[in-house]
PDB file of C-alpha atoms in Angstrom:
ATOM      1  CA  MET A   1      74.299  78.908  95.050  1.00 48.00           C
ATOM      2  CA  THR A   2      76.073  78.058  98.238  1.00 56.00           C
ATOM      3  CA  ASN A   3      73.679  79.838 101.009  1.00 65.00           C
ATOM      4  CA  PHE A   4      76.101  80.936 103.577  1.00 71.00           C
ATOM      5  CA  ASN A   5      75.520  81.678 106.651  1.00 74.00           C
ATOM      6  CA  TYR A   6      76.010  85.303 107.347  1.00 81.00           C
ATOM      7  CA  GLN A   7      75.671  85.200 111.151  1.00 80.00           C
ATOM      8  CA  TYR A   8      78.490  87.522 112.679  1.00 83.00           C
ATOM      9  CA  GLU A   9      77.652  87.955 116.431  1.00 78.00           C
ATOM     10  CA  HIS A  10      81.252  85.910 117.177  1.00 89.00           C
ATOM     11  CA  LEU A  11      83.089  88.614 115.365  1.00 94.00           C
ATOM     12  CA  GLU A  12      84.210  91.824 116.982  1.00 95.00           C
ATOM     13  CA  THR A  13      87.460  93.623 115.665  1.00 96.00           C
ATOM     14  CA  VAL A  14      88.701  94.534 111.636  1.00 97.00           C
ATOM     15  CA  THR A  15      90.911  91.464 111.687  1.00 96.00           C
ATOM     16  CA  ASP A  16      87.798  89.390 112.113  1.00 97.00           C
ATOM     17  CA  PHE A  17      85.858  90.621 109.517  1.00 97.00           C
ATOM     18  CA  VAL A  18      88.599  90.913 107.021  1.00 97.00           C
ATOM     19  CA  ARG A  19      89.287  87.140 107.565  1.00 97.00           C
ATOM     20  CA  TRP A  20      86.000  86.189 107.435  1.00 97.00           C
ATOM     21  CA  GLY A  21      85.395  88.261 104.423  1.00 97.00           C
ATOM     22  CA  GLY A  22      87.814  85.880 102.495  1.00 97.00           C
ATOM     23  CA  THR A  23      86.758  82.751 103.605  1.00 96.00           C
ATOM     24  CA  LEU A  24      83.164  83.847 102.324  1.00 96.00           C
ATOM     25  CA  PHE A  25      84.732  85.210  99.173  1.00 97.00           C
ATOM     26  CA  GLN A  26      86.647  81.649  98.830  1.00 96.00           C
ATOM     27  CA  LYS A  27      83.916  79.474  99.862  1.00 95.00           C
ATOM     28  CA  ALA A  28      81.831  81.686  96.870  1.00 95.00           C
ATOM     29  CA  GLY A  29      84.454  81.256  94.254  1.00 96.00           C
ATOM     30  CA  LEU A  30      85.009  84.861  93.389  1.00 96.00           C
ATOM     31  CA  ALA A  31      86.800  85.814  90.501  1.00 96.00           C
ATOM     32  CA  PHE A  32      89.232  88.436  91.263  1.00 96.00           C
ATOM     33  CA  GLY A  33      91.515  91.127  88.819  1.00 94.00           C
ATOM     34  CA  HIS A  34      89.196  94.695  89.638  1.00 95.00           C
ATOM     35  CA  GLY A  35      92.389  95.817  91.832  1.00 92.00           C
ATOM     36  CA  THR A  36      93.018  93.078  93.982  1.00 94.00           C
ATOM     37  CA  ASP A  37      93.776  89.537  92.930  1.00 93.00           C
ATOM     38  CA  ASN A  38      92.776  87.465  96.020  1.00 97.00           C
ATOM     39  CA  ALA A  39      89.927  86.951  98.410  1.00 98.00           C
ATOM     40  CA  PHE A  40      91.307  88.163 101.281  1.00 97.00           C
ATOM     41  CA  ASP A  41      92.493  91.743  99.950  1.00 97.00           C
ATOM     42  CA  ASP A  42      89.000  92.206  98.131  1.00 97.00           C
ATOM     43  CA  ALA A  43      87.390  91.290 101.767  1.00 98.00           C
ATOM     44  CA  ARG A  44      89.686  93.885 103.248  1.00 97.00           C
ATOM     45  CA  VAL A  45      88.757  96.644 100.720  1.00 97.00           C
ATOM     46  CA  LEU A  46      85.076  96.429 101.581  1.00 98.00           C
ATOM     47  CA  VAL A  47      85.557  96.564 105.381  1.00 98.00           C
ATOM     48  CA  PHE A  48      87.813  99.862 105.301  1.00 97.00           C
ATOM     49  CA  HIS A  49      85.425 100.833 102.576  1.00 97.00           C
ATOM     50  CA  ALA A  50      82.276 100.793 105.183  1.00 97.00           C
ATOM     51  CA  LEU A  51      84.167 101.788 108.183  1.00 96.00           C
ATOM     52  CA  LYS A  52      86.126 104.937 106.139  1.00 95.00           C
ATOM     53  CA  LEU A  53      89.436 103.723 107.048  1.00 94.00           C
ATOM     54  CA  PRO A  54      92.475 104.197 104.945  1.00 91.00           C
ATOM     55  CA  TRP A  55      94.611 101.950 103.089  1.00 87.00           C
ATOM     56  CA  ASP A  56      97.844 102.525 105.097  1.00 88.00           C
ATOM     57  CA  VAL A  57      96.126 103.345 108.702  1.00 89.00           C
ATOM     58  CA  PRO A  58      98.325 101.206 111.510  1.00 91.00           C
ATOM     59  CA  GLU A  59      97.941  98.289 111.881  1.00 88.00           C
ATOM     60  CA  ASN A  60      96.837  98.550 115.655  1.00 90.00           C
ATOM     61  CA  TYR A  61      93.542 100.097 114.234  1.00 90.00           C
ATOM     62  CA  CYS A  62      92.817  96.445 112.890  1.00 92.00           C
ATOM     63  CA  LEU A  63      92.183  95.278 116.194  1.00 94.00           C
ATOM     64  CA  SER A  64      89.414  97.987 116.665  1.00 94.00           C
ATOM     65  CA  ARG A  65      85.688  96.566 117.032  1.00 96.00           C
ATOM     66  CA  LEU A  66      82.887  97.279 114.937  1.00 96.00           C
ATOM     67  CA  THR A  67      79.772  98.431 116.560  1.00 95.00           C
ATOM     68  CA  GLN A  68      76.885  96.843 115.531  1.00 95.00           C
ATOM     69  CA  THR A  69      75.844  98.992 112.738  1.00 96.00           C
ATOM     70  CA  GLU A  70      79.008  98.605 111.010  1.00 96.00           C
ATOM     71  CA  LYS A  71      78.967  95.034 111.535  1.00 96.00           C
ATOM     72  CA  SER A  72      75.816  95.113 109.398  1.00 95.00           C
ATOM     73  CA  GLU A  73      76.978  97.407 106.821  1.00 96.00           C
ATOM     74  CA  VAL A  74      79.996  94.935 106.232  1.00 97.00           C
ATOM     75  CA  THR A  75      77.992  92.309 106.289  1.00 96.00           C
ATOM     76  CA  GLU A  76      75.618  93.736 103.374  1.00 96.00           C
ATOM     77  CA  LEU A  77      78.524  94.507 101.255  1.00 97.00           C
ATOM     78  CA  PHE A  78      79.718  91.152 101.508  1.00 97.00           C
ATOM     79  CA  ARG A  79      76.584  89.959 100.948  1.00 96.00           C
ATOM     80  CA  HIS A  80      76.159  91.859  97.713  1.00 96.00           C
ATOM     81  CA  ARG A  81      79.393  90.895  96.284  1.00 97.00           C
ATOM     82  CA  ILE A  82      78.708  87.088  96.455  1.00 97.00           C
ATOM     83  CA  GLU A  83      75.332  87.565  95.511  1.00 95.00           C
ATOM     84  CA  SER A  84      75.828  89.950  92.444  1.00 96.00           C
ATOM     85  CA  ARG A  85      79.333  88.738  91.469  1.00 96.00           C
ATOM     86  CA  LYS A  86      80.039  92.827  90.935  1.00 97.00           C
ATOM     87  CA  PRO A  87      83.614  93.329  91.218  1.00 97.00           C
ATOM     88  CA  THR A  88      84.590  95.420  94.849  1.00 97.00           C
ATOM     89  CA  PRO A  89      85.092  98.569  92.889  1.00 97.00           C
ATOM     90  CA  TYR A  90      81.665  99.133  91.834  1.00 98.00           C
ATOM     91  CA  LEU A  91      80.338  98.772  95.069  1.00 97.00           C
ATOM     92  CA  THR A  92      82.564 100.843  96.529  1.00 97.00           C
ATOM     93  CA  GLY A  93      82.146 103.636  93.666  1.00 97.00           C
ATOM     94  CA  GLU A  94      85.943 103.713  93.766  1.00 96.00           C
ATOM     95  CA  ALA A  95      89.071 102.197  92.099  1.00 96.00           C
ATOM     96  CA  VAL A  96      92.869 103.289  92.558  1.00 95.00           C
ATOM     97  CA  PHE A  97      94.845 103.748  89.546  1.00 96.00           C
ATOM     98  CA  ALA A  98      98.648 104.979  89.411  1.00 97.00           C
ATOM     99  CA  GLY A  99      98.368 105.985  92.933  1.00 95.00           C
ATOM    100  CA  LEU A 100      95.161 108.197  92.474  1.00 97.00           C
ATOM    101  CA  SER A 101      91.943 107.689  93.713  1.00 96.00           C
ATOM    102  CA  PHE A 102      88.968 107.747  90.628  1.00 98.00           C
ATOM    103  CA  TYR A 103      85.320 107.372  91.060  1.00 98.00           C
ATOM    104  CA  VAL A 104      84.103 104.430  88.689  1.00 97.00           C
ATOM    105  CA  SER A 105      80.665 103.347  87.992  1.00 97.00           C
ATOM    106  CA  GLU A 106      79.178 100.599  85.665  1.00 96.00           C
ATOM    107  CA  ALA A 107      79.392 102.205  83.067  1.00 96.00           C
ATOM    108  CA  THR A 108      83.140 101.876  82.620  1.00 96.00           C
ATOM    109  CA  LEU A 109      85.955  99.444  82.898  1.00 96.00           C
ATOM    110  CA  VAL A 110      87.645  98.574  86.651  1.00 96.00           C
ATOM    111  CA  PRO A 111      90.954 100.361  85.942  1.00 96.00           C
ATOM    112  CA  ARG A 112      93.803  97.957  85.977  1.00 93.00           C
ATOM    113  CA  SER A 113      96.282  99.344  83.457  1.00 96.00           C
ATOM    114  CA  PRO A 114      99.776  98.089  83.348  1.00 96.00           C
ATOM    115  CA  ILE A 115     100.075 101.346  81.438  1.00 98.00           C
ATOM    116  CA  ALA A 116     100.392 102.268  84.974  1.00 97.00           C
ATOM    117  CA  GLU A 117     104.056 101.369  85.702  1.00 97.00           C
ATOM    118  CA  LEU A 118     104.797 103.633  82.025  1.00 98.00           C
ATOM    119  CA  ILE A 119     103.218 106.442  83.459  1.00 98.00           C
ATOM    120  CA  ALA A 120     105.643 105.644  86.772  1.00 97.00           C
ATOM    121  CA  GLN A 121     108.714 105.716  84.307  1.00 97.00           C
ATOM    122  CA  GLN A 122     107.412 109.150  82.456  1.00 98.00           C
ATOM    123  CA  PHE A 123     107.011 107.826  79.179  1.00 98.00           C
ATOM    124  CA  ARG A 124     110.562 107.470  78.952  1.00 96.00           C
ATOM    125  CA  PRO A 125     112.330 107.084  76.578  1.00 96.00           C
ATOM    126  CA  TRP A 126     109.421 108.044  74.240  1.00 97.00           C
ATOM    127  CA  VAL A 127     108.988 111.635  75.281  1.00 96.00           C
ATOM    128  CA  GLU A 128     110.555 114.349  77.018  1.00 97.00           C
ATOM    129  CA  PRO A 129     108.083 114.195  79.659  1.00 97.00           C
ATOM    130  CA  GLU A 130     109.017 118.489  80.357  1.00 97.00           C
ATOM    131  CA  ALA A 131     108.283 119.131  76.630  1.00 97.00           C
ATOM    132  CA  VAL A 132     104.923 117.380  76.036  1.00 98.00           C
ATOM    133  CA  THR A 133     102.088 119.489  75.664  1.00 98.00           C
ATOM    134  CA  ASP A 134      99.103 117.422  74.261  1.00 98.00           C
ATOM    135  CA  ILE A 135      98.212 114.124  75.257  1.00 98.00           C
ATOM    136  CA  LEU A 136      94.850 111.868  74.290  1.00 98.00           C
ATOM    137  CA  ASP A 137      93.587 109.414  76.002  1.00 98.00           C
ATOM    138  CA  LEU A 138      91.972 107.188  72.973  1.00 98.00           C
ATOM    139  CA  CYS A 139      88.941 105.132  74.903  1.00 97.00           C
ATOM    140  CA  THR A 140      89.247 106.692  78.046  1.00 98.00           C
ATOM    141  CA  GLY A 141      86.486 105.006  79.964  1.00 97.00           C
ATOM    142  CA  SER A 142      86.852 106.762  83.134  1.00 97.00           C
ATOM    143  CA  GLY A 143      89.793 108.929  82.345  1.00 98.00           C
ATOM    144  CA  CYS A 144      92.003 107.597  84.572  1.00 98.00           C
ATOM    145  CA  ILE A 145      95.122 107.274  82.093  1.00 98.00           C
ATOM    146  CA  GLY A 146      94.813 110.667  80.776  1.00 98.00           C
ATOM    147  CA  ILE A 147      94.769 111.874  84.205  1.00 98.00           C
ATOM    148  CA  ALA A 148      97.277 109.911  85.420  1.00 98.00           C
ATOM    149  CA  SER A 149      99.515 111.166  82.361  1.00 98.00           C
ATOM    150  CA  LEU A 150      99.850 114.888  83.997  1.00 98.00           C
ATOM    151  CA  GLN A 151     101.956 113.175  87.289  1.00 98.00           C
ATOM    152  CA  ALA A 152     104.163 112.165  84.118  1.00 98.00           C
ATOM    153  CA  CYS A 153     103.646 114.992  81.617  1.00 98.00           C
ATOM    154  CA  PRO A 154     102.775 117.913  83.964  1.00 97.00           C
ATOM    155  CA  ASN A 155     102.852 120.160  81.202  1.00 98.00           C
ATOM    156  CA  ALA A 156     100.609 119.038  79.050  1.00 98.00           C
ATOM    157  CA  GLN A 157      96.770 119.716  77.732  1.00 98.00           C
ATOM    158  CA  VAL A 158      95.113 116.406  77.953  1.00 98.00           C
ATOM    159  CA  ASP A 159      91.554 115.271  75.645  1.00 98.00           C
ATOM    160  CA  LEU A 160      89.480 112.282  77.018  1.00 98.00           C
ATOM    161  CA  ALA A 161      87.958 110.737  74.508  1.00 98.00           C
ATOM    162  CA  ASP A 162      85.261 108.179  74.045  1.00 97.00           C
ATOM    163  CA  ILE A 163      82.376 106.948  72.724  1.00 97.00           C
ATOM    164  CA  SER A 164      79.794 106.309  75.318  1.00 97.00           C
ATOM    165  CA  LYS A 165      78.287 109.378  77.059  1.00 97.00           C
ATOM    166  CA  ASP A 166      77.779 107.438  80.147  1.00 97.00           C
ATOM    167  CA  ALA A 167      81.468 107.000  80.140  1.00 97.00           C
ATOM    168  CA  LEU A 168      82.287 110.439  80.229  1.00 98.00           C
ATOM    169  CA  ALA A 169      80.025 111.469  82.574  1.00 98.00           C
ATOM    170  CA  VAL A 170      82.130 108.990  84.930  1.00 98.00           C
ATOM    171  CA  ALA A 171      85.667 110.622  83.167  1.00 98.00           C
ATOM    172  CA  GLN A 172      83.924 114.277  83.877  1.00 98.00           C
ATOM    173  CA  ARG A 173      83.799 113.772  87.411  1.00 98.00           C
ATOM    174  CA  ASN A 174      87.216 112.419  87.820  1.00 98.00           C
ATOM    175  CA  ILE A 175      88.461 115.717  86.116  1.00 98.00           C
ATOM    176  CA  GLU A 176      86.075 117.915  88.760  1.00 98.00           C
ATOM    177  CA  ARG A 177      87.670 115.792  90.998  1.00 98.00           C
ATOM    178  CA  TYR A 178      91.437 116.559  90.518  1.00 98.00           C
ATOM    179  CA  ASP A 179      90.229 120.115  89.517  1.00 98.00           C
ATOM    180  CA  LEU A 180      91.638 120.148  86.268  1.00 98.00           C
ATOM    181  CA  GLN A 181      88.912 121.688  84.239  1.00 97.00           C
ATOM    182  CA  GLY A 182      91.045 123.715  82.027  1.00 95.00           C
ATOM    183  CA  VAL A 183      93.414 121.103  81.687  1.00 98.00           C
ATOM    184  CA  VAL A 184      91.577 118.455  81.020  1.00 98.00           C
ATOM    185  CA  ARG A 185      88.582 117.633  78.983  1.00 98.00           C
ATOM    186  CA  ALA A 186      86.218 114.983  78.090  1.00 98.00           C
ATOM    187  CA  VAL A 187      85.408 114.659  73.989  1.00 98.00           C
ATOM    188  CA  GLU A 188      82.485 112.378  72.966  1.00 98.00           C
ATOM    189  CA  SER A 189      84.022 110.757  69.575  1.00 97.00           C
ATOM    190  CA  ASP A 190      84.454 107.322  67.510  1.00 97.00           C
ATOM    191  CA  LEU A 191      87.827 107.041  67.882  1.00 97.00           C
ATOM    192  CA  PHE A 192      89.435 110.397  66.526  1.00 97.00           C
ATOM    193  CA  SER A 193      86.380 111.244  64.559  1.00 96.00           C
ATOM    194  CA  ALA A 194      85.532 113.943  66.562  1.00 97.00           C
ATOM    195  CA  LEU A 195      89.412 114.964  66.491  1.00 96.00           C
ATOM    196  CA  SER A 196      89.717 116.511  63.464  1.00 86.00           C
ATOM    197  CA  GLY A 197      92.868 118.505  62.955  1.00 85.00           C
ATOM    198  CA  LYS A 198      94.222 117.733  66.434  1.00 95.00           C
ATOM    199  CA  GLN A 199      97.375 116.527  67.120  1.00 98.00           C
ATOM    200  CA  TYR A 200      99.288 114.980  69.936  1.00 98.00           C
ATOM    201  CA  ASP A 201     102.726 114.561  71.442  1.00 98.00           C
ATOM    202  CA  LEU A 202     101.599 110.980  72.970  1.00 98.00           C
ATOM    203  CA  ILE A 203      98.473 109.062  72.086  1.00 98.00           C
ATOM    204  CA  VAL A 204      97.803 106.078  75.405  1.00 98.00           C
ATOM    205  CA  SER A 205      94.873 104.351  74.629  1.00 98.00           C
ATOM    206  CA  ASN A 206      93.596 101.069  76.328  1.00 97.00           C
ATOM    207  CA  PRO A 207      90.921 100.160  73.857  1.00 96.00           C
ATOM    208  CA  PRO A 208      87.924  97.348  73.417  1.00 92.00           C
ATOM    209  CA  TYR A 209      90.507  94.304  73.051  1.00 90.00           C
ATOM    210  CA  VAL A 210      88.872  91.116  73.793  1.00 90.00           C
ATOM    211  CA  ASP A 211      88.358  88.729  71.039  1.00 87.00           C
ATOM    212  CA  ALA A 212      85.322  86.059  70.840  1.00 89.00           C
ATOM    213  CA  ILE A 213      87.041  82.935  72.454  1.00 91.00           C
ATOM    214  CA  GLU A 214      88.427  84.786  75.709  1.00 90.00           C
ATOM    215  CA  MET A 215      84.795  86.929  76.155  1.00 91.00           C
ATOM    216  CA  ALA A 216      83.421  83.760  76.297  1.00 91.00           C
ATOM    217  CA  ALA A 217      85.592  82.200  78.784  1.00 93.00           C
ATOM    218  CA  LEU A 218      85.241  85.460  81.116  1.00 93.00           C
ATOM    219  CA  PRO A 219      84.319  85.064  84.862  1.00 94.00           C
ATOM    220  CA  GLU A 220      81.208  86.505  85.894  1.00 95.00           C
ATOM    221  CA  GLU A 221      82.935  89.524  87.817  1.00 94.00           C
ATOM    222  CA  PHE A 222      83.963  90.800  83.978  1.00 94.00           C
ATOM    223  CA  HIS A 223      80.634  90.304  82.551  1.00 94.00           C
ATOM    224  CA  GLN A 224      79.438  92.745  84.894  1.00 94.00           C
ATOM    225  CA  GLU A 225      81.689  95.503  82.903  1.00 94.00           C
ATOM    226  CA  PRO A 226      80.219  97.363  79.896  1.00 92.00           C
ATOM    227  CA  ARG A 227      80.556  94.880  76.992  1.00 91.00           C
ATOM    228  CA  LEU A 228      81.479  98.070  74.833  1.00 88.00           C
ATOM    229  CA  GLY A 229      84.388  98.432  77.071  1.00 93.00           C
ATOM    230  CA  LEU A 230      85.303  94.971  76.294  1.00 89.00           C
ATOM    231  CA  GLU A 231      84.126  92.903  72.701  1.00 88.00           C
ATOM    232  CA  ALA A 232      86.210  93.599  69.781  1.00 87.00           C
ATOM    233  CA  GLY A 233      85.495  90.985  67.607  1.00 87.00           C
ATOM    234  CA  ASP A 234      86.684  87.258  67.191  1.00 87.00           C
ATOM    235  CA  ASP A 235      90.861  88.271  66.879  1.00 90.00           C
ATOM    236  CA  GLY A 236      89.853  91.545  69.429  1.00 91.00           C
ATOM    237  CA  LEU A 237      91.351  93.762  66.824  1.00 94.00           C
ATOM    238  CA  ASP A 238      88.089  95.619  65.630  1.00 92.00           C
ATOM    239  CA  LEU A 239      89.147  99.096  66.942  1.00 94.00           C
ATOM    240  CA  VAL A 240      92.759  98.267  67.214  1.00 96.00           C
ATOM    241  CA  ARG A 241      93.057  98.237  63.331  1.00 95.00           C
ATOM    242  CA  ARG A 242      91.320 101.617  62.913  1.00 95.00           C
ATOM    243  CA  ILE A 243      93.433 103.147  65.165  1.00 96.00           C
ATOM    244  CA  LEU A 244      96.481 101.962  63.552  1.00 96.00           C
ATOM    245  CA  ALA A 245      95.261 103.238  60.144  1.00 95.00           C
ATOM    246  CA  GLN A 246      94.176 106.644  61.575  1.00 96.00           C
ATOM    247  CA  ALA A 247      96.814 107.394  64.701  1.00 97.00           C
ATOM    248  CA  ALA A 248      99.554 108.831  62.460  1.00 97.00           C
ATOM    249  CA  ALA A 249      97.211 111.361  61.333  1.00 96.00           C
ATOM    250  CA  HIS A 250      96.778 112.758  64.889  1.00 98.00           C
ATOM    251  CA  LEU A 251     100.403 112.901  65.756  1.00 98.00           C
ATOM    252  CA  LYS A 252     102.764 115.380  65.771  1.00 98.00           C
ATOM    253  CA  ALA A 253     106.651 114.904  64.319  1.00 96.00           C
ATOM    254  CA  ASP A 254     108.087 113.200  67.253  1.00 96.00           C
ATOM    255  CA  GLY A 255     104.798 111.710  68.613  1.00 97.00           C
ATOM    256  CA  THR A 256     104.164 107.996  70.139  1.00 98.00           C
ATOM    257  CA  LEU A 257     101.526 105.720  70.176  1.00 98.00           C
ATOM    258  CA  ILE A 258     100.674 103.261  72.963  1.00 98.00           C
ATOM    259  CA  VAL A 259      98.403 100.756  72.659  1.00 98.00           C
ATOM    260  CA  GLU A 260      97.169  98.151  75.020  1.00 97.00           C
ATOM    261  CA  VAL A 261      96.106  94.767  73.455  1.00 96.00           C
ATOM    262  CA  GLY A 262      96.309  92.262  76.069  1.00 93.00           C
ATOM    263  CA  VAL A 263      96.042  88.405  74.521  1.00 90.00           C
ATOM    264  CA  SER A 264      95.157  89.861  71.116  1.00 93.00           C
ATOM    265  CA  GLN A 265      99.305  90.489  70.936  1.00 95.00           C
ATOM    266  CA  TYR A 266      99.278  87.101  69.276  1.00 94.00           C
ATOM    267  CA  TYR A 267      96.665  87.820  66.500  1.00 93.00           C
ATOM    268  CA  LEU A 268      98.397  91.579  65.826  1.00 95.00           C
ATOM    269  CA  GLU A 269     101.783  90.311  65.599  1.00 96.00           C
ATOM    270  CA  ARG A 270     100.056  87.256  62.861  1.00 94.00           C
ATOM    271  CA  ALA A 271      98.052  90.194  61.394  1.00 93.00           C
ATOM    272  CA  TYR A 272     101.349  92.706  60.976  1.00 95.00           C
ATOM    273  CA  PRO A 273     104.678  90.731  60.661  1.00 95.00           C
ATOM    274  CA  GLU A 274     106.280  93.492  59.025  1.00 95.00           C
ATOM    275  CA  VAL A 275     105.575  95.932  61.540  1.00 96.00           C
ATOM    276  CA  PRO A 276     108.170  96.876  64.371  1.00 96.00           C
ATOM    277  CA  PHE A 277     106.073  96.848  67.544  1.00 97.00           C
ATOM    278  CA  TYR A 278     108.333  97.371  70.663  1.00 98.00           C
ATOM    279  CA  TRP A 279     106.341  95.734  73.654  1.00 98.00           C
ATOM    280  CA  PHE A 280     106.929  96.658  77.125  1.00 97.00           C
ATOM    281  CA  GLU A 281     107.674  94.243  79.778  1.00 95.00           C
ATOM    282  CA  PHE A 282     105.877  95.160  83.305  1.00 96.00           C
ATOM    283  CA  GLU A 283     107.462  94.033  86.761  1.00 93.00           C
ATOM    284  CA  HIS A 284     103.602  94.171  88.506  1.00 89.00           C
ATOM    285  CA  GLY A 285     102.147  92.383  85.796  1.00 88.00           C
ATOM    286  CA  GLY A 286     100.601  92.797  82.698  1.00 91.00           C
ATOM    287  CA  GLU A 287     101.138  92.110  78.681  1.00 93.00           C
ATOM    288  CA  GLY A 288     100.070  93.515  75.439  1.00 96.00           C
ATOM    289  CA  VAL A 289     101.465  96.803  75.428  1.00 98.00           C
ATOM    290  CA  PHE A 290     102.630  98.314  72.422  1.00 98.00           C
ATOM    291  CA  ALA A 291     104.734 101.646  71.304  1.00 98.00           C
ATOM    292  CA  LEU A 292     104.771 102.737  68.088  1.00 98.00           C
ATOM    293  CA  GLN A 293     106.441 106.412  66.444  1.00 98.00           C
ATOM    294  CA  LYS A 294     104.659 108.379  63.981  1.00 97.00           C
ATOM    295  CA  SER A 295     107.704 107.972  61.270  1.00 96.00           C
ATOM    296  CA  GLU A 296     106.679 103.774  61.873  1.00 97.00           C
ATOM    297  CA  LEU A 297     103.066 104.040  61.939  1.00 96.00           C
ATOM    298  CA  GLU A 298     103.391 106.552  58.346  1.00 95.00           C
ATOM    299  CA  THR A 299     106.267 103.556  56.884  1.00 94.00           C
ATOM    300  CA  PHE A 300     103.297 100.954  57.286  1.00 93.00           C
ATOM    301  CA  GLN A 301     100.411 103.044  56.466  1.00 93.00           C
ATOM    302  CA  SER A 302      99.618 101.096  53.181  1.00 92.00           C
ATOM    303  CA  ILE A 303      99.712  97.780  55.270  1.00 93.00           C
ATOM    304  CA  PHE A 304      97.168  99.389  57.895  1.00 91.00           C
ATOM    305  CA  ASP A 305      94.966 100.496  55.118  1.00 90.00           C
ATOM    306  CA  GLU A 306      95.100  97.469  53.133  1.00 88.00           C
ATOM    307  CA  ARG A 307      94.513  95.337  56.329  1.00 86.00           C
ATOM    308  CA  GLN A 308      91.588  97.523  57.861  1.00 85.00           C
ATOM    309  CA  GLN A 309      89.559  97.997  54.435  1.00 85.00           C
ATOM    310  CA  ALA A 310      90.219  94.049  54.368  1.00 82.00           C
ATOM    311  CA  SER A 311      88.637  93.523  57.803  1.00 78.00           C
ATOM    312  CA  LEU A 312      85.465  96.135  56.980  1.00 77.00           C
ATOM    313  CA  SER A 313      85.122  93.801  53.853  1.00 74.00           C
ATOM    314  CA  GLU A 314      85.073  90.392  55.459  1.00 73.00           C
ATOM    315  CA  ALA A 315      82.727  92.174  58.654  1.00 66.00           C
ATOM    316  CA  THR A 316      80.486  93.342  55.497  1.00 69.00           C
ATOM    317  CA  GLN A 317      79.583  90.090  53.997  1.00 66.00           C
ATOM    318  CA  SER A 318      79.339  88.555  57.218  1.00 61.00           C
ATOM    319  CA  SER A 319      76.708  90.607  57.915  1.00 56.00           C
ATOM    320  CA  THR A 320      74.808  90.323  54.885  1.00 59.00           C
ATOM    321  CA  GLN A 321      74.733  86.877  54.436  1.00 56.00           C
ATOM    322  CA  SER A 322      71.713  84.869  55.331  1.00 42.00           C
ATOM    323  CA  PRO A 323      71.470  82.006  58.041  1.00 49.00           C
ATOM    324  CA  THR A 324      71.257  78.759  56.444  1.00 38.00           C
TER     325      THR A 324
END
């Protein structure tokens, strides 16, 4: 690793430290994509966190001078970011999603789904927002999608389901952060396994969907996130196949399933060419999010079941083959 000069005696203002941090991050070859997309915004997040400044602080505040203690704190954050390659939200313990601030830890992915745009649009025309009474956020992680969805559907009760106890502890903190006990609950569940008999108007999921090739190519920052929340087999569809095979039973008559599969969209369309996935287009970036209605899921249920069984058979055969 390149040795960096962390001497800051000649720096004084907030702007000085943001500029310096951005330069350091560029020289270090850091990767972004966890709430920021460039070195200088990433540095600004860390500087503002250390100084406890709101993001919308008046511009003249950026000319304020730091105390010696503040300079040391900011510099230590820069050092940690460079040497650990941890995403910035893990260093601050906070990430913004759909306009809300969420507690995050290394037990969960950093919130960044384009589903935030669908929340801003109240999931129209897929649901009537005021009529939605039950939402499931499947593979919830920090709980950000389910909790933020209440902005779109204020009359809903929300279940946040995840297989990870550590992730659910993070989700529970976010439930309490917004005082949503009684409205939102965290449920330990392997997909739908603990939700027997429950049906929803809307199921939204950002499950693991990273395929083997993409997983190997991810920058170090993304490998700091839990593998459980990222990798999903050779084609990234291990969990998505199961969701498609099981979702209809957990949707109300006019219910809708919305799932993010990212770049695994290619594999999904190839696996199910008969299925009329609706693919969203996003103004602010992102790809690979589809919607299907319960009626469509039921129409193609036999295909989903067949492909799921084939996938399980292949996995079983692969696990029982002896190495040569």
